[in-house]
Amino acid sequence: MSEIRQIRLIAEANYRRWQHNPQIILCFSLGFILCFLLSDKVLSFAQEHDTVLQCMEPFIWTFGDANAILIISLLLLLLFADMPHLGNEVPFYLIRINRKTWLMGQVVYLVTATFGFISFIFLSTCVLAGGRSYTANLWSETAAILGYSGIGNEIAIPAFVKVLELSFPYKCTLHIYGLMLGYSLLMASLILCLNLWSKKLGMIGGILFSSFGFVLNPEFIAKVLKLPQEQMRMANILFGWLSPLNHATYYMHNFGYDNLPKLWVSYLFFILGSLVLLWLSFKKMKNYTFEFTGTGK
């Protein structure tokens, strides 16, 4: 049996656990409910003002915000809390394959499951837009009102003018999707790495990782420390570089006239961070002690 096929079988074994699994059903159900709740402000505004939306805009205005990304990413704790899964079939796999191949299968599952979950979130927001949307790559009248009138700030919708002026909906969506995916992969890699050290550490690490991003939110820091405007600007730049959550937030980037990280820097940050954590996982796998429960599918 080729190594590639062995890796595929290990990944498929993880997906078979999704059938009738309450944990997975809860994760995706909560994901859809949160998409509905988080995008409701945008959709309600369009309905009240009898305007239409570009089909990607609910996703853009919802997940262009750090708090929305943070809330959705917490669902990854449900999706990957028990990784690596040690069910009845694992001892039989380990008779025929080595530890490295087995862990590679776990990594393939982690990457594809994260990709699938973020895609589900994206499609959910597009579906919720329903009949009040169009597909042309142009900003809608709703976006213009939210961005240029200041109403977006009043109702807590991050419709930033620089986003409208410097990009189009499809390109903006691609970047927001990529940043969310990068942040989620980094968090999932951290959960896997810590779970290899101790089964409880992954959940704790995921919560601390999310808390770190929330605490380093410039708006949160400004409220707590009551910073003046000039210091607020410096904090915005500093935490824009330090916080993984700010790296995942589209408008917290350098579009040519500030000192925030550029988009390619954030992508590189997520890729290198994930690779380092996965490398540590493979290092730990060499002396990892398997503890089989004898239960589970």
PDB file of C-alpha atoms in Angstrom:
ATOM      1  CA  MET A   1       0.000   0.000   0.000  1.00  0.00           C
ATOM      2  CA  SER A   2       1.468   3.382  -1.011  1.00  0.00           C
ATOM      3  CA  GLU A   3       2.118   6.003   1.649  1.00  0.00           C
ATOM      4  CA  ILE A   4      -0.238   8.487  -0.019  1.00  0.00           C
ATOM      5  CA  ARG A   5      -3.079   5.956   0.110  1.00  0.00           C
ATOM      6  CA  GLN A   6      -2.288   5.216   3.759  1.00  0.00           C
ATOM      7  CA  ILE A   7      -2.479   8.937   4.583  1.00  0.00           C
ATOM      8  CA  ARG A   8      -5.806   9.210   2.745  1.00  0.00           C
ATOM      9  CA  LEU A   9      -7.256   6.248   4.660  1.00  0.00           C
ATOM     10  CA  ILE A  10      -6.243   7.766   8.002  1.00  0.00           C
ATOM     11  CA  ALA A  11      -7.899  11.069   7.061  1.00  0.00           C
ATOM     12  CA  GLU A  12     -11.034   9.264   5.865  1.00  0.00           C
ATOM     13  CA  ALA A  13     -11.220   7.374   9.164  1.00  0.00           C
ATOM     14  CA  ASN A  14     -11.527  10.717  10.960  1.00  0.00           C
ATOM     15  CA  TYR A  15     -14.314  11.829   8.632  1.00  0.00           C
ATOM     16  CA  ARG A  16     -16.261   8.617   9.240  1.00  0.00           C
ATOM     17  CA  ARG A  17     -16.561   9.712  12.861  1.00  0.00           C
ATOM     18  CA  TRP A  18     -18.691  12.643  11.672  1.00  0.00           C
ATOM     19  CA  GLN A  19     -21.680  10.374  10.998  1.00  0.00           C
ATOM     20  CA  HIS A  20     -24.293  10.930  13.706  1.00  0.00           C
ATOM     21  CA  ASN A  21     -21.649  12.587  15.901  1.00  0.00           C
ATOM     22  CA  PRO A  22     -23.403  15.119  18.231  1.00  0.00           C
ATOM     23  CA  GLN A  23     -20.180  17.104  18.637  1.00  0.00           C
ATOM     24  CA  ILE A  24     -19.819  17.666  14.887  1.00  0.00           C
ATOM     25  CA  ILE A  25     -23.533  18.355  14.405  1.00  0.00           C
ATOM     26  CA  LEU A  26     -23.407  20.915  17.231  1.00  0.00           C
ATOM     27  CA  CYS A  27     -20.321  22.581  15.731  1.00  0.00           C
ATOM     28  CA  PHE A  28     -21.882  23.156  12.302  1.00  0.00           C
ATOM     29  CA  SER A  29     -25.316  24.018  13.740  1.00  0.00           C
ATOM     30  CA  LEU A  30     -23.799  26.666  15.991  1.00  0.00           C
ATOM     31  CA  GLY A  31     -21.769  27.907  13.029  1.00  0.00           C
ATOM     32  CA  PHE A  32     -24.918  28.524  10.989  1.00  0.00           C
ATOM     33  CA  ILE A  33     -26.761  30.099  13.924  1.00  0.00           C
ATOM     34  CA  LEU A  34     -23.831  32.433  14.611  1.00  0.00           C
ATOM     35  CA  CYS A  35     -23.683  33.403  10.919  1.00  0.00           C
ATOM     36  CA  PHE A  36     -27.383  34.282  11.116  1.00  0.00           C
ATOM     37  CA  LEU A  37     -26.952  36.333  14.288  1.00  0.00           C
ATOM     38  CA  LEU A  38     -23.740  38.083  13.226  1.00  0.00           C
ATOM     39  CA  SER A  39     -24.973  39.008   9.722  1.00  0.00           C
ATOM     40  CA  ASP A  40     -28.447  40.057  10.877  1.00  0.00           C
ATOM     41  CA  LYS A  41     -27.453  43.719  11.270  1.00  0.00           C
ATOM     42  CA  VAL A  42     -26.390  43.962   7.625  1.00  0.00           C
ATOM     43  CA  LEU A  43     -29.405  42.079   6.287  1.00  0.00           C
ATOM     44  CA  SER A  44     -31.870  43.980   8.483  1.00  0.00           C
ATOM     45  CA  PHE A  45     -30.373  47.296   7.412  1.00  0.00           C
ATOM     46  CA  ALA A  46     -30.785  46.397   3.723  1.00  0.00           C
ATOM     47  CA  GLN A  47     -34.364  45.294   4.311  1.00  0.00           C
ATOM     48  CA  GLU A  48     -35.315  48.391   6.293  1.00  0.00           C
ATOM     49  CA  HIS A  49     -33.859  50.723   3.640  1.00  0.00           C
ATOM     50  CA  ASP A  50     -35.121  48.621   0.724  1.00  0.00           C
ATOM     51  CA  THR A  51     -31.649  48.216  -0.799  1.00  0.00           C
ATOM     52  CA  VAL A  52     -29.865  45.195  -2.254  1.00  0.00           C
ATOM     53  CA  LEU A  53     -26.515  43.599  -1.398  1.00  0.00           C
ATOM     54  CA  GLN A  54     -23.675  42.147  -3.388  1.00  0.00           C
ATOM     55  CA  CYS A  55     -23.873  38.417  -2.553  1.00  0.00           C
ATOM     56  CA  MET A  56     -20.455  38.455  -0.809  1.00  0.00           C
ATOM     57  CA  GLU A  57     -21.110  41.539   1.311  1.00  0.00           C
ATOM     58  CA  PRO A  58     -22.752  39.816   4.307  1.00  0.00           C
ATOM     59  CA  PHE A  59     -19.571  37.726   4.623  1.00  0.00           C
ATOM     60  CA  ILE A  60     -17.326  40.779   4.128  1.00  0.00           C
ATOM     61  CA  TRP A  61     -19.053  43.037   6.646  1.00  0.00           C
ATOM     62  CA  THR A  62     -19.552  40.254   9.184  1.00  0.00           C
ATOM     63  CA  PHE A  63     -16.097  38.652   9.128  1.00  0.00           C
ATOM     64  CA  GLY A  64     -14.160  41.808   8.427  1.00  0.00           C
ATOM     65  CA  ASP A  65     -14.552  42.247  12.185  1.00  0.00           C
ATOM     66  CA  ALA A  66     -12.122  40.688  14.687  1.00  0.00           C
ATOM     67  CA  ASN A  67     -14.823  39.798  17.217  1.00  0.00           C
ATOM     68  CA  ALA A  68     -16.812  37.792  14.646  1.00  0.00           C
ATOM     69  CA  ILE A  69     -13.680  35.876  13.604  1.00  0.00           C
ATOM     70  CA  LEU A  70     -12.904  35.166  17.265  1.00  0.00           C
ATOM     71  CA  ILE A  71     -16.392  33.811  17.988  1.00  0.00           C
ATOM     72  CA  ILE A  72     -16.452  31.533  14.930  1.00  0.00           C
ATOM     73  CA  SER A  73     -12.912  30.254  15.535  1.00  0.00           C
ATOM     74  CA  LEU A  74     -13.913  29.059  19.020  1.00  0.00           C
ATOM     75  CA  LEU A  75     -16.054  26.415  17.317  1.00  0.00           C
ATOM     76  CA  LEU A  76     -12.803  24.767  16.217  1.00  0.00           C
ATOM     77  CA  LEU A  77     -12.473  23.644  19.824  1.00  0.00           C
ATOM     78  CA  LEU A  78     -15.520  21.450  19.224  1.00  0.00           C
ATOM     79  CA  LEU A  79     -14.198  20.217  15.896  1.00  0.00           C
ATOM     80  CA  PHE A  80     -10.659  19.327  17.015  1.00  0.00           C
ATOM     81  CA  ALA A  81     -10.835  19.007  20.809  1.00  0.00           C
ATOM     82  CA  ASP A  82     -10.172  15.240  20.752  1.00  0.00           C
ATOM     83  CA  MET A  83      -7.402  15.195  18.136  1.00  0.00           C
ATOM     84  CA  PRO A  84      -5.597  12.916  17.610  1.00  0.00           C
ATOM     85  CA  HIS A  85      -8.514  10.490  17.896  1.00  0.00           C
ATOM     86  CA  LEU A  86      -7.486   7.117  19.366  1.00  0.00           C
ATOM     87  CA  GLY A  87     -10.344   4.774  18.552  1.00  0.00           C
ATOM     88  CA  ASN A  88     -10.518   1.002  18.163  1.00  0.00           C
ATOM     89  CA  GLU A  89      -9.083   1.086  14.647  1.00  0.00           C
ATOM     90  CA  VAL A  90      -5.839   2.940  15.520  1.00  0.00           C
ATOM     91  CA  PRO A  91      -3.855  -0.061  16.888  1.00  0.00           C
ATOM     92  CA  PHE A  92      -4.552  -1.935  13.633  1.00  0.00           C
ATOM     93  CA  TYR A  93      -3.363   1.034  11.568  1.00  0.00           C
ATOM     94  CA  LEU A  94      -0.149   1.256  13.590  1.00  0.00           C
ATOM     95  CA  ILE A  95       0.648  -2.400  12.855  1.00  0.00           C
ATOM     96  CA  ARG A  96       0.878  -1.630   9.131  1.00  0.00           C
ATOM     97  CA  ILE A  97       2.071   2.004   9.039  1.00  0.00           C
ATOM     98  CA  ASN A  98       4.603   4.102  10.916  1.00  0.00           C
ATOM     99  CA  ARG A  99       3.882   6.944  13.318  1.00  0.00           C
ATOM    100  CA  LYS A 100       4.870   9.640  10.836  1.00  0.00           C
ATOM    101  CA  THR A 101       2.380   8.423   8.227  1.00  0.00           C
ATOM    102  CA  TRP A 102      -0.376   8.153  10.842  1.00  0.00           C
ATOM    103  CA  LEU A 103       0.222  11.725  12.019  1.00  0.00           C
ATOM    104  CA  MET A 104       0.373  12.952   8.419  1.00  0.00           C
ATOM    105  CA  GLY A 105      -3.143  11.551   7.979  1.00  0.00           C
ATOM    106  CA  GLN A 106      -4.224  13.539  11.036  1.00  0.00           C
ATOM    107  CA  VAL A 107      -2.698  16.686   9.535  1.00  0.00           C
ATOM    108  CA  VAL A 108      -4.473  16.151   6.198  1.00  0.00           C
ATOM    109  CA  TYR A 109      -7.747  15.765   8.094  1.00  0.00           C
ATOM    110  CA  LEU A 110      -7.030  18.901  10.143  1.00  0.00           C
ATOM    111  CA  VAL A 111      -6.311  21.024   7.044  1.00  0.00           C
ATOM    112  CA  THR A 112      -9.232  19.750   4.950  1.00  0.00           C
ATOM    113  CA  ALA A 113     -11.709  19.902   7.850  1.00  0.00           C
ATOM    114  CA  THR A 114     -10.681  23.500   8.608  1.00  0.00           C
ATOM    115  CA  PHE A 115     -11.043  24.393   4.934  1.00  0.00           C
ATOM    116  CA  GLY A 116     -14.473  22.732   4.869  1.00  0.00           C
ATOM    117  CA  PHE A 117     -15.669  24.510   8.022  1.00  0.00           C
ATOM    118  CA  ILE A 118     -14.613  27.979   6.819  1.00  0.00           C
ATOM    119  CA  SER A 119     -16.231  27.238   3.429  1.00  0.00           C
ATOM    120  CA  PHE A 120     -19.437  26.273   5.260  1.00  0.00           C
ATOM    121  CA  ILE A 121     -19.377  29.608   7.133  1.00  0.00           C
ATOM    122  CA  PHE A 122     -18.843  31.497   3.875  1.00  0.00           C
ATOM    123  CA  LEU A 123     -21.661  29.690   2.057  1.00  0.00           C
ATOM    124  CA  SER A 124     -23.998  30.187   5.022  1.00  0.00           C
ATOM    125  CA  THR A 125     -23.662  33.970   4.868  1.00  0.00           C
ATOM    126  CA  CYS A 126     -24.207  33.934   1.088  1.00  0.00           C
ATOM    127  CA  VAL A 127     -27.354  31.812   1.476  1.00  0.00           C
ATOM    128  CA  LEU A 128     -28.697  34.111   4.191  1.00  0.00           C
ATOM    129  CA  ALA A 129     -28.449  37.067   1.767  1.00  0.00           C
ATOM    130  CA  GLY A 130     -31.143  35.275  -0.247  1.00  0.00           C
ATOM    131  CA  GLY A 131     -33.113  37.214  -2.831  1.00  0.00           C
ATOM    132  CA  ARG A 132     -31.749  40.610  -1.810  1.00  0.00           C
ATOM    133  CA  SER A 133     -28.404  40.064  -3.528  1.00  0.00           C
ATOM    134  CA  TYR A 134     -26.687  40.145  -6.910  1.00  0.00           C
ATOM    135  CA  THR A 135     -23.465  38.568  -8.201  1.00  0.00           C
ATOM    136  CA  ALA A 136     -21.783  41.448 -10.089  1.00  0.00           C
ATOM    137  CA  ASN A 137     -18.323  42.397  -8.773  1.00  0.00           C
ATOM    138  CA  LEU A 138     -19.482  45.870  -7.658  1.00  0.00           C
ATOM    139  CA  TRP A 139     -20.193  47.343  -4.248  1.00  0.00           C
ATOM    140  CA  SER A 140     -23.869  47.765  -3.492  1.00  0.00           C
ATOM    141  CA  GLU A 141     -25.811  50.862  -2.513  1.00  0.00           C
ATOM    142  CA  THR A 142     -26.065  49.336   0.968  1.00  0.00           C
ATOM    143  CA  ALA A 143     -22.253  49.208   1.255  1.00  0.00           C
ATOM    144  CA  ALA A 144     -21.938  52.827   0.115  1.00  0.00           C
ATOM    145  CA  ILE A 145     -24.458  54.011   2.717  1.00  0.00           C
ATOM    146  CA  LEU A 146     -22.793  52.044   5.519  1.00  0.00           C
ATOM    147  CA  GLY A 147     -19.273  53.126   4.559  1.00  0.00           C
ATOM    148  CA  TYR A 148     -19.583  56.768   3.580  1.00  0.00           C
ATOM    149  CA  SER A 149     -22.412  57.981   5.833  1.00  0.00           C
ATOM    150  CA  GLY A 150     -20.945  56.685   9.073  1.00  0.00           C
ATOM    151  CA  ILE A 151     -24.060  54.644   9.813  1.00  0.00           C
ATOM    152  CA  GLY A 152     -21.904  51.497   9.762  1.00  0.00           C
ATOM    153  CA  ASN A 153     -20.028  52.700  12.856  1.00  0.00           C
ATOM    154  CA  GLU A 154     -23.266  53.565  14.623  1.00  0.00           C
ATOM    155  CA  ILE A 155     -24.685  50.053  14.226  1.00  0.00           C
ATOM    156  CA  ALA A 156     -21.290  48.309  14.694  1.00  0.00           C
ATOM    157  CA  ILE A 157     -20.794  47.141  11.104  1.00  0.00           C
ATOM    158  CA  PRO A 158     -17.134  47.417   9.950  1.00  0.00           C
ATOM    159  CA  ALA A 159     -17.897  48.951   6.515  1.00  0.00           C
ATOM    160  CA  PHE A 160     -14.585  50.803   6.225  1.00  0.00           C
ATOM    161  CA  VAL A 161     -14.118  53.350   3.469  1.00  0.00           C
ATOM    162  CA  LYS A 162     -10.604  52.146   2.627  1.00  0.00           C
ATOM    163  CA  VAL A 163     -12.024  48.674   1.940  1.00  0.00           C
ATOM    164  CA  LEU A 164     -14.561  50.130  -0.491  1.00  0.00           C
ATOM    165  CA  GLU A 165     -12.071  52.373  -2.240  1.00  0.00           C
ATOM    166  CA  LEU A 166      -9.140  49.969  -2.617  1.00  0.00           C
ATOM    167  CA  SER A 167     -10.781  46.674  -3.598  1.00  0.00           C
ATOM    168  CA  PHE A 168     -13.782  44.974  -5.161  1.00  0.00           C
ATOM    169  CA  PRO A 169     -16.100  42.459  -3.459  1.00  0.00           C
ATOM    170  CA  TYR A 170     -14.600  39.261  -4.918  1.00  0.00           C
ATOM    171  CA  LYS A 171     -11.005  40.234  -4.160  1.00  0.00           C
ATOM    172  CA  CYS A 172     -11.956  41.427  -0.681  1.00  0.00           C
ATOM    173  CA  THR A 173     -13.855  38.181  -0.018  1.00  0.00           C
ATOM    174  CA  LEU A 174     -10.873  36.105  -1.134  1.00  0.00           C
ATOM    175  CA  HIS A 175      -8.569  37.891   1.312  1.00  0.00           C
ATOM    176  CA  ILE A 176     -11.008  37.696   4.246  1.00  0.00           C
ATOM    177  CA  TYR A 177     -11.540  33.998   3.529  1.00  0.00           C
ATOM    178  CA  GLY A 178      -7.766  33.426   3.317  1.00  0.00           C
ATOM    179  CA  LEU A 179      -7.067  35.303   6.552  1.00  0.00           C
ATOM    180  CA  MET A 180      -9.814  33.410   8.410  1.00  0.00           C
ATOM    181  CA  LEU A 181      -8.461  30.130   7.051  1.00  0.00           C
ATOM    182  CA  GLY A 182      -4.905  31.019   8.090  1.00  0.00           C
ATOM    183  CA  TYR A 183      -5.974  31.995  11.609  1.00  0.00           C
ATOM    184  CA  SER A 184      -8.081  28.842  11.961  1.00  0.00           C
ATOM    185  CA  LEU A 185      -5.263  26.586  10.730  1.00  0.00           C
ATOM    186  CA  LEU A 186      -2.849  28.168  13.194  1.00  0.00           C
ATOM    187  CA  MET A 187      -5.287  27.579  16.042  1.00  0.00           C
ATOM    188  CA  ALA A 188      -6.050  24.002  14.922  1.00  0.00           C
ATOM    189  CA  SER A 189      -2.316  23.243  14.633  1.00  0.00           C
ATOM    190  CA  LEU A 190      -1.810  24.554  18.163  1.00  0.00           C
ATOM    191  CA  ILE A 191      -4.622  22.321  19.486  1.00  0.00           C
ATOM    192  CA  LEU A 192      -3.115  19.237  17.809  1.00  0.00           C
ATOM    193  CA  CYS A 193       0.416  20.013  19.019  1.00  0.00           C
ATOM    194  CA  LEU A 194      -0.651  20.566  22.633  1.00  0.00           C
ATOM    195  CA  ASN A 195      -2.911  17.502  22.636  1.00  0.00           C
ATOM    196  CA  LEU A 196       0.128  15.381  21.808  1.00  0.00           C
ATOM    197  CA  TRP A 197       1.726  16.589  25.036  1.00  0.00           C
ATOM    198  CA  SER A 198      -1.424  16.183  27.115  1.00  0.00           C
ATOM    199  CA  LYS A 199      -5.009  15.529  26.067  1.00  0.00           C
ATOM    200  CA  LYS A 200      -6.285  18.463  28.139  1.00  0.00           C
ATOM    201  CA  LEU A 201      -3.720  20.992  26.948  1.00  0.00           C
ATOM    202  CA  GLY A 202      -5.253  21.439  23.483  1.00  0.00           C
ATOM    203  CA  MET A 203      -8.526  22.851  24.803  1.00  0.00           C
ATOM    204  CA  ILE A 204      -6.712  25.081  27.300  1.00  0.00           C
ATOM    205  CA  GLY A 205      -4.272  26.280  24.637  1.00  0.00           C
ATOM    206  CA  GLY A 206      -7.083  27.066  22.192  1.00  0.00           C
ATOM    207  CA  ILE A 207      -8.921  29.140  24.791  1.00  0.00           C
ATOM    208  CA  LEU A 208      -5.727  31.000  25.782  1.00  0.00           C
ATOM    209  CA  PHE A 209      -4.886  31.601  22.113  1.00  0.00           C
ATOM    210  CA  SER A 210      -8.315  33.176  21.559  1.00  0.00           C
ATOM    211  CA  SER A 211      -8.081  35.158  24.807  1.00  0.00           C
ATOM    212  CA  PHE A 212      -4.679  36.513  23.741  1.00  0.00           C
ATOM    213  CA  GLY A 213      -6.208  37.864  20.541  1.00  0.00           C
ATOM    214  CA  PHE A 214      -9.118  39.448  22.407  1.00  0.00           C
ATOM    215  CA  VAL A 215      -6.898  41.100  25.031  1.00  0.00           C
ATOM    216  CA  LEU A 216      -4.643  42.566  22.327  1.00  0.00           C
ATOM    217  CA  ASN A 217      -7.600  44.146  20.539  1.00  0.00           C
ATOM    218  CA  PRO A 218      -6.752  47.904  20.312  1.00  0.00           C
ATOM    219  CA  GLU A 219     -10.356  48.918  21.093  1.00  0.00           C
ATOM    220  CA  PHE A 220     -10.379  46.754  24.227  1.00  0.00           C
ATOM    221  CA  ILE A 221      -6.998  48.141  25.359  1.00  0.00           C
ATOM    222  CA  ALA A 222      -8.147  51.714  24.719  1.00  0.00           C
ATOM    223  CA  LYS A 223     -11.287  51.252  26.848  1.00  0.00           C
ATOM    224  CA  VAL A 224      -9.425  49.616  29.722  1.00  0.00           C
ATOM    225  CA  LEU A 225      -6.455  52.008  29.795  1.00  0.00           C
ATOM    226  CA  LYS A 226      -8.412  55.067  28.544  1.00  0.00           C
ATOM    227  CA  LEU A 227      -5.735  55.905  26.009  1.00  0.00           C
ATOM    228  CA  PRO A 228      -5.712  59.311  24.232  1.00  0.00           C
ATOM    229  CA  GLN A 229      -6.041  59.390  20.438  1.00  0.00           C
ATOM    230  CA  GLU A 230      -2.286  59.578  19.721  1.00  0.00           C
ATOM    231  CA  GLN A 231      -1.477  56.626  21.971  1.00  0.00           C
ATOM    232  CA  MET A 232      -4.467  54.789  20.520  1.00  0.00           C
ATOM    233  CA  ARG A 233      -2.905  55.113  17.064  1.00  0.00           C
ATOM    234  CA  MET A 234       0.394  53.688  18.323  1.00  0.00           C
ATOM    235  CA  ALA A 235      -1.417  50.838  20.118  1.00  0.00           C
ATOM    236  CA  ASN A 236      -3.326  50.090  16.926  1.00  0.00           C
ATOM    237  CA  ILE A 237      -0.048  49.648  15.014  1.00  0.00           C
ATOM    238  CA  LEU A 238       1.733  47.706  17.785  1.00  0.00           C
ATOM    239  CA  PHE A 239      -1.070  45.222  18.413  1.00  0.00           C
ATOM    240  CA  GLY A 240      -1.747  44.985  14.694  1.00  0.00           C
ATOM    241  CA  TRP A 241       1.681  43.329  14.420  1.00  0.00           C
ATOM    242  CA  LEU A 242       1.577  41.291  17.655  1.00  0.00           C
ATOM    243  CA  SER A 243      -1.936  39.829  17.709  1.00  0.00           C
ATOM    244  CA  PRO A 244      -2.799  36.791  15.538  1.00  0.00           C
ATOM    245  CA  LEU A 245      -6.438  37.918  15.603  1.00  0.00           C
ATOM    246  CA  ASN A 246      -5.532  41.333  14.206  1.00  0.00           C
ATOM    247  CA  HIS A 247      -3.504  39.609  11.479  1.00  0.00           C
ATOM    248  CA  ALA A 248      -6.763  37.812  10.568  1.00  0.00           C
ATOM    249  CA  THR A 249      -8.733  41.078  10.376  1.00  0.00           C
ATOM    250  CA  TYR A 250      -8.788  42.504   6.847  1.00  0.00           C
ATOM    251  CA  TYR A 251      -8.963  46.225   7.613  1.00  0.00           C
ATOM    252  CA  MET A 252      -6.070  45.907  10.122  1.00  0.00           C
ATOM    253  CA  HIS A 253      -3.573  45.866   7.250  1.00  0.00           C
ATOM    254  CA  ASN A 254      -1.383  48.299   5.390  1.00  0.00           C
ATOM    255  CA  PHE A 255      -3.098  49.493   2.210  1.00  0.00           C
ATOM    256  CA  GLY A 256      -0.355  51.983   1.388  1.00  0.00           C
ATOM    257  CA  TYR A 257      -0.646  54.742   3.962  1.00  0.00           C
ATOM    258  CA  ASP A 258      -0.081  53.319   7.455  1.00  0.00           C
ATOM    259  CA  ASN A 259       2.387  51.119   9.357  1.00  0.00           C
ATOM    260  CA  LEU A 260       0.217  48.046   9.827  1.00  0.00           C
ATOM    261  CA  PRO A 261       1.358  44.676   8.381  1.00  0.00           C
ATOM    262  CA  LYS A 262       0.732  44.046   4.696  1.00  0.00           C
ATOM    263  CA  LEU A 263      -1.511  41.167   3.678  1.00  0.00           C
ATOM    264  CA  TRP A 264       1.396  38.997   2.502  1.00  0.00           C
ATOM    265  CA  VAL A 265       3.043  39.409   5.921  1.00  0.00           C
ATOM    266  CA  SER A 266      -0.061  38.024   7.652  1.00  0.00           C
ATOM    267  CA  TYR A 267      -0.282  35.100   5.227  1.00  0.00           C
ATOM    268  CA  LEU A 268       3.396  34.343   5.859  1.00  0.00           C
ATOM    269  CA  PHE A 269       2.828  34.642   9.621  1.00  0.00           C
ATOM    270  CA  PHE A 270       0.014  32.060   9.541  1.00  0.00           C
ATOM    271  CA  ILE A 271       1.863  29.675   7.211  1.00  0.00           C
ATOM    272  CA  LEU A 272       5.122  29.745   9.182  1.00  0.00           C
ATOM    273  CA  GLY A 273       3.312  29.538  12.524  1.00  0.00           C
ATOM    274  CA  SER A 274       1.293  26.511  11.397  1.00  0.00           C
ATOM    275  CA  LEU A 275       4.371  24.797   9.934  1.00  0.00           C
ATOM    276  CA  VAL A 276       6.372  25.300  13.135  1.00  0.00           C
ATOM    277  CA  LEU A 277       3.559  23.827  15.256  1.00  0.00           C
ATOM    278  CA  LEU A 278       3.156  20.865  12.887  1.00  0.00           C
ATOM    279  CA  TRP A 279       6.928  20.307  12.939  1.00  0.00           C
ATOM    280  CA  LEU A 280       6.810  20.234  16.745  1.00  0.00           C
ATOM    281  CA  SER A 281       3.949  17.736  16.489  1.00  0.00           C
ATOM    282  CA  PHE A 282       6.062  15.414  14.339  1.00  0.00           C
ATOM    283  CA  LYS A 283       8.971  15.767  16.770  1.00  0.00           C
ATOM    284  CA  LYS A 284       6.707  14.854  19.689  1.00  0.00           C
ATOM    285  CA  MET A 285       5.256  11.903  17.760  1.00  0.00           C
ATOM    286  CA  LYS A 286       8.623  10.092  17.928  1.00  0.00           C
ATOM    287  CA  ASN A 287       8.159   9.408  21.644  1.00  0.00           C
ATOM    288  CA  TYR A 288       4.389   9.830  21.939  1.00  0.00           C
ATOM    289  CA  THR A 289       2.753   7.286  24.233  1.00  0.00           C
ATOM    290  CA  PHE A 290      -0.497   5.934  22.805  1.00  0.00           C
ATOM    291  CA  GLU A 291      -3.220   5.432  25.396  1.00  0.00           C
ATOM    292  CA  PHE A 292      -6.148   3.581  23.884  1.00  0.00           C
ATOM    293  CA  THR A 293      -9.498   3.822  25.576  1.00  0.00           C
ATOM    294  CA  GLY A 294     -10.963   0.833  23.749  1.00  0.00           C
ATOM    295  CA  THR A 295     -14.082   2.847  22.965  1.00  0.00           C
ATOM    296  CA  GLY A 296     -15.228   5.116  20.199  1.00  0.00           C
ATOM    297  CA  LYS A 297     -15.862   4.667  16.516  1.00  0.00           C
TER     298      LYS A 297
END
